[in-house]
Coordinates of C-alpha atoms in Angstrom, one line a residue:
M222 CA 29.3 -12.9 2.5
P223 CA 25.7 -13.7 3.3
I224 CA 23.5 -10.7 4.4
R225 CA 22.1 -10.6 7.8
L226 CA 18.4 -10.7 7.2
P227 CA 15.9 -8.9 9.5
S228 CA 14.3 -11.1 12.1
T229 CA 10.7 -12.2 11.8
Q230 CA 9.8 -10.0 14.7
I231 CA 11.2 -6.9 12.9
I232 CA 9.2 -7.8 9.8
A233 CA 6.0 -8.2 11.8
Q234 CA 6.6 -4.9 13.5
S235 CA 7.1 -3.2 10.2
S236 CA 3.9 -4.7 8.8
Q237 CA 2.0 -3.5 11.8
N238 CA 3.3 0.0 12.1
C239 CA 3.4 1.3 8.5
G240 CA -0.1 2.8 8.3
G241 CA 1.2 6.4 8.3
D242 CA -0.6 9.6 8.9
D243 CA -0.7 10.6 5.2
G244 CA -2.8 7.5 4.4
K245 CA -5.2 8.3 7.2
T246 CA -6.2 11.6 5.6
A247 CA -7.4 10.1 2.3
D248 CA -10.8 11.2 1.0
P249 CA -13.0 8.1 1.3
R250 CA -14.8 8.8 -2.0
D251 CA -11.5 8.6 -3.9
P252 CA -10.5 6.3 -5.5
G253 CA -13.6 4.3 -4.7
N254 CA -15.2 4.8 -8.1
A255 CA -14.3 1.7 -10.2
L256 CA -14.9 3.8 -13.4
I257 CA -11.8 6.0 -12.6
P258 CA -8.4 4.8 -13.8
Y259 CA -6.8 5.8 -10.5
I260 CA -3.1 5.4 -10.1
I261 CA -1.9 2.3 -8.1
V262 CA 1.9 2.6 -8.6
P263 CA 3.9 4.7 -8.4
R264 CA 2.3 7.3 -6.0
R265 CA 3.5 8.9 -2.8
T266 CA 6.8 7.0 -3.1
L267 CA 10.3 7.0 -4.4
V268 CA 11.2 4.6 -7.2
L269 CA 14.3 2.5 -7.5
G270 CA 15.2 3.0 -11.2
D271 CA 14.4 5.2 -14.1
K272 CA 12.1 2.7 -15.8
P273 CA 9.4 2.2 -13.2
K274 CA 6.3 0.1 -13.8
L275 CA 3.2 2.4 -14.1
R276 CA 0.0 0.7 -13.1
W277 CA -3.6 1.9 -12.6
N278 CA -7.1 0.7 -12.0
A279 CA -8.5 -1.5 -14.8
V280 CA -11.8 0.1 -15.7
P281 CA -14.6 -2.3 -16.8
G282 CA -15.4 -2.0 -20.5
V283 CA -12.4 0.3 -21.3
K284 CA -10.3 -0.7 -24.3
S285 CA -7.5 1.9 -24.2
Y286 CA -5.8 4.3 -21.8
T287 CA -3.5 7.3 -22.4
A288 CA -0.8 7.4 -19.8
S289 CA 1.1 10.7 -19.4
L290 CA 4.0 11.6 -17.2
Q291 CA 3.9 15.2 -15.9
S292 CA 6.8 17.2 -14.4
G293 CA 5.6 20.5 -13.0
D294 CA 3.0 21.8 -15.5
K295 CA 4.7 20.1 -18.5
I296 CA 3.8 16.7 -20.0
I297 CA 7.2 15.0 -20.7
W298 CA 5.9 11.6 -22.0
E299 CA 2.7 10.1 -23.3
K300 CA 1.6 6.7 -24.6
T301 CA -1.7 5.0 -25.4
V302 CA -2.0 1.4 -24.4
S303 CA -4.7 -1.3 -24.1
A304 CA -3.5 -2.8 -20.8
N305 CA -3.7 -1.1 -17.4
E306 CA 0.1 -1.0 -17.0
I307 CA 3.2 -0.1 -18.8
V308 CA 6.9 0.1 -18.0
Y309 CA 8.3 3.7 -18.5
P310 CA 10.8 3.5 -21.3
G311 CA 13.4 5.6 -19.6
E312 CA 13.3 8.5 -22.0
P313 CA 13.2 11.4 -21.2
R314 CA 15.4 10.3 -18.3
L315 CA 14.0 10.8 -14.8
R316 CA 16.0 13.3 -12.7
V317 CA 16.7 12.9 -9.0
G318 CA 14.9 15.6 -7.0
T319 CA 12.2 16.1 -9.5
E320 CA 8.6 15.3 -8.7
Y321 CA 6.6 13.3 -11.4
L322 CA 2.9 12.7 -11.6
L323 CA 1.4 9.9 -13.6
I324 CA -1.9 10.8 -15.2
V325 CA -4.2 8.3 -17.0
K326 CA -7.2 9.0 -19.2
A327 CA -9.5 6.1 -20.2
D328 CA -11.5 5.9 -23.4
N329 CA -14.7 6.3 -21.2
N330 CA -13.6 10.0 -20.7
R331 CA -12.7 9.3 -17.1
S332 CA -9.3 10.4 -15.7
S333 CA -7.1 9.6 -12.7
E334 CA -7.2 13.4 -12.1
E335 CA -10.8 13.0 -10.8
E336 CA -9.3 11.5 -7.6
K337 CA -9.2 14.4 -5.2
L338 CA -6.4 13.2 -3.0
T339 CA -3.3 15.3 -3.4
Q340 CA 0.3 14.3 -3.1
R341 CA 0.2 11.5 -5.6
Q342 CA 3.7 12.3 -7.1
F343 CA 6.8 10.2 -7.1
K344 CA 10.5 10.8 -7.2
L345 CA 13.6 8.9 -8.2
L346 CA 15.8 7.5 -5.4
P347 CA 19.3 8.9 -5.6
E348 CA 21.8 6.6 -7.3
T349 CA 24.0 6.0 -4.3
E350 CA 21.1 4.9 -2.1
A351 CA 19.6 2.9 -5.0
Q352 CA 22.8 1.0 -5.4
V353 CA 22.8 0.0 -1.7
V354 CA 19.2 -1.2 -2.0
K355 CA 20.0 -3.2 -5.2
T356 CA 23.0 -4.8 -3.6
V357 CA 21.0 -5.9 -0.5
I358 CA 18.1 -7.2 -2.6
A359 CA 20.6 -9.2 -4.8
Q360 CA 22.1 -10.7 -1.7
L361 CA 18.7 -11.6 -0.4
N362 CA 17.8 -13.3 -3.7
D363 CA 20.8 -15.5 -3.3
Q364 CA 19.6 -16.8 0.1
Q365 CA 17.9 -20.2 0.4
V366 CA 14.6 -19.0 1.9
A367 CA 10.9 -19.4 1.0
D368 CA 9.4 -17.0 -1.5
K369 CA 7.0 -15.7 1.1
V370 CA 9.8 -14.9 3.6
K371 CA 11.9 -13.4 0.8
A372 CA 9.0 -11.1 -0.4
L373 CA 8.2 -9.9 3.1
I374 CA 11.9 -9.1 3.8
S375 CA 12.3 -7.3 0.5
A376 CA 9.1 -5.3 1.3
Y377 CA 10.7 -4.4 4.6
I378 CA 13.9 -3.3 2.8
Y379 CA 12.0 -1.3 0.2
T380 CA 9.8 0.5 2.6
G381 CA 12.8 1.4 4.7
S382 CA 13.9 3.5 1.7
D383 CA 10.4 4.7 0.9
L384 CA 10.2 2.4 -2.2
K385 CA 6.5 1.6 -1.6
S386 CA 5.8 0.7 -5.3
E387 CA 8.6 -1.9 -5.3
A388 CA 7.2 -3.4 -2.1
I389 CA 3.7 -3.5 -3.4
E390 CA 4.7 -5.2 -6.7
D391 CA 6.7 -7.9 -4.9
L392 CA 3.8 -8.7 -2.6
E393 CA 1.2 -8.6 -5.3
A394 CA 3.2 -11.1 -7.3
L395 CA 2.9 -13.5 -4.3
V396 CA -0.8 -12.9 -4.2
A397 CA -1.1 -13.5 -8.0
G398 CA 0.8 -16.8 -7.4
G399 CA -2.0 -17.9 -5.1
I400 CA -0.3 -17.4 -1.7
K401 CA -2.8 -17.2 1.2
E402 CA -0.9 -15.8 4.1
A403 CA -2.4 -13.1 6.4
A404 CA 1.0 -11.3 6.8
V405 CA 1.3 -10.7 3.1
Y406 CA -2.2 -9.2 2.8
H407 CA -1.7 -7.2 6.0
K408 CA 1.5 -5.7 4.7
L409 CA -0.2 -4.9 1.4
G410 CA -3.1 -3.2 3.3
N411 CA -0.6 -1.0 5.2
L412 CA 1.2 -0.1 1.9
Y413 CA -2.0 0.9 0.1
W414 CA -3.0 3.0 3.1
Q415 CA 0.3 4.7 3.1
T416 CA -0.2 5.6 -0.6
G417 CA -3.7 6.8 0.0
I418 CA -5.7 4.1 -1.7
T419 CA -8.2 3.3 1.0
L420 CA -10.3 1.1 -1.2
L421 CA -7.5 -1.4 -1.8
A422 CA -6.3 -1.1 1.8
E423 CA -9.7 -2.1 3.1
N424 CA -9.8 -5.0 0.6
K425 CA -6.4 -6.4 1.7
Y426 CA -7.1 -5.9 5.4
L427 CA -10.4 -7.8 5.2
K428 CA -8.7 -10.7 3.4
A429 CA -5.9 -10.6 5.9
Y430 CA -8.3 -10.9 8.8
E431 CA -10.1 -13.8 7.1
L432 CA -6.8 -15.7 6.6
A433 CA -5.7 -14.9 10.2
T434 CA -9.0 -16.2 11.5
A435 CA -8.7 -19.4 9.5
A436 CA -5.2 -19.9 10.9
K437 CA -6.4 -19.2 14.4
D438 CA -3.7 -16.5 14.7
I439 CA -5.2 -14.3 17.4
P440 CA -2.3 -11.8 17.7
E441 CA -2.5 -11.1 13.9
Q442 CA -6.3 -10.9 14.1
A443 CA -6.0 -8.2 16.8
E444 CA -3.5 -6.1 14.8
I445 CA -5.6 -6.3 11.6
A446 CA -8.8 -5.5 13.4
K447 CA -7.2 -2.5 15.0
A448 CA -6.0 -1.4 11.5
L449 CA -9.5 -1.7 10.1
G450 CA -10.9 0.3 13.0
D451 CA -8.4 3.1 12.3
L452 CA -9.2 2.9 8.6
Y453 CA -12.9 3.3 9.1
V454 CA -12.4 6.2 11.5
A455 CA -10.3 7.9 8.8
I456 CA -13.0 7.5 6.1
G457 CA -15.8 8.4 8.4
N458 CA -17.5 5.1 8.8
Q459 CA -18.3 5.1 12.5
P460 CA -20.3 1.9 12.8
E461 CA -17.6 -0.2 11.1
A462 CA -14.9 1.5 13.2
I463 CA -16.7 0.6 16.4
R464 CA -17.3 -3.0 15.2
W465 CA -13.6 -3.5 14.3
F466 CA -12.3 -1.9 17.5
T467 CA -14.6 -4.1 19.4
Q468 CA -13.3 -7.1 17.6
A469 CA -9.7 -6.1 18.3
R470 CA -10.6 -5.6 22.0
D471 CA -12.1 -9.1 22.1
N472 CA -8.9 -10.5 20.5
H473 CA -6.8 -8.8 23.1
K474 CA -9.0 -10.1 25.9
T475 CA -8.3 -13.6 24.7
L476 CA -4.6 -12.7 24.8
G477 CA -4.8 -11.0 28.2
N478 CA -3.4 -7.7 26.9
T479 CA -4.8 -5.3 29.5
L480 CA -3.3 -2.1 28.2
Q481 CA -4.6 -2.7 24.7
I482 CA -8.1 -3.5 26.0
K483 CA -8.2 -0.2 27.9
E484 CA -7.0 1.8 24.9
L485 CA -9.6 0.2 22.6
D486 CA -12.4 0.8 25.2
R487 CA -11.4 4.5 25.2
E488 CA -11.5 4.5 21.4
I489 CA -14.9 2.8 21.3
E490 CA -16.4 5.1 23.9
K491 CA -15.1 8.2 22.1
L492 CA -16.8 7.1 18.9
K493 CA -20.1 6.2 20.6
A494 CA -20.1 9.7 22.2
K495 CA -19.9 11.3 18.7
K496 CA -23.2 9.6 17.6

C-alpha cells in the first residue's frame, strides 16, 4: 500500500520552522575556525542505526585524524584515518539511552574539543521507533517522485524523529549531485543551526537566498532573509541582522504581508536602539 506523503505545504513549513532555540545559543566563534576538525555529524541528534556515519570538518593541510567515541568519561572506540569521515563499525555496540560524543584530533594538534559549544552528544533511536522510520523511508523510496522531492520528504520524516544527521546527509547528497534549489539549502541551513554549526548554517542560508532570488521566489526570499536576521542576532552581528531583517521586510512589502512588516519593523527598531 503506497504511503501518504506529506504535502508540499507541510514540507515548506518544516523547512521554515526548524531553527530551534538550541541552535540560536551557539557561540559565534565556534566552529568558525577552519583549522579545527569540528564535528558535523552526528551531534545534537538521535541516530537511526548502530553504524552511523561520523563526519567532521576537513582541515587544510591535515593528512590524518584520530576519531574517538566517548561514553561518559571513557573512550570506547578509536581509529586513525586519512579522510574526514568514517562509518562506525558497530562494535562496541551502541546502547539505547546512552549519550555518545565524537572527538576528533587532527595531525596539526587541533581538536574538535576546542569548540566551546556544549551538548554535542548523540544517542541511538530506540529499535521500535527506528523500525517505523525505516519502513516509511523504504516505502518513500518505492514512490515515483523526483529525487529533490524525495530528499525533502525524507528530511521531514527524519527530523520528525530527531534524526538530524540522516536528514543532513540526504540533503548534502543532493547538493553534491549539483542540485540548485533554494528549498534544499534552506532546509540544510535550518538543520545546521539546530545542531549548533552557525558557520555552515550561514553558508547554506546565503546560498539559499541567492537561489531564491534567481528564481524570483519572493516568499522563499522573505523566509530565508528572516532566518539570516535571526542568525546574525544570535551571533551578535547587529549590522548584518538589521540588513537582513530589512531585506525580509521589503520582501513582505512586495507580498503585502502587513503583520510580518510590523513585526520586522519592531525587530529592526529594537536592534537600532541597542547601538
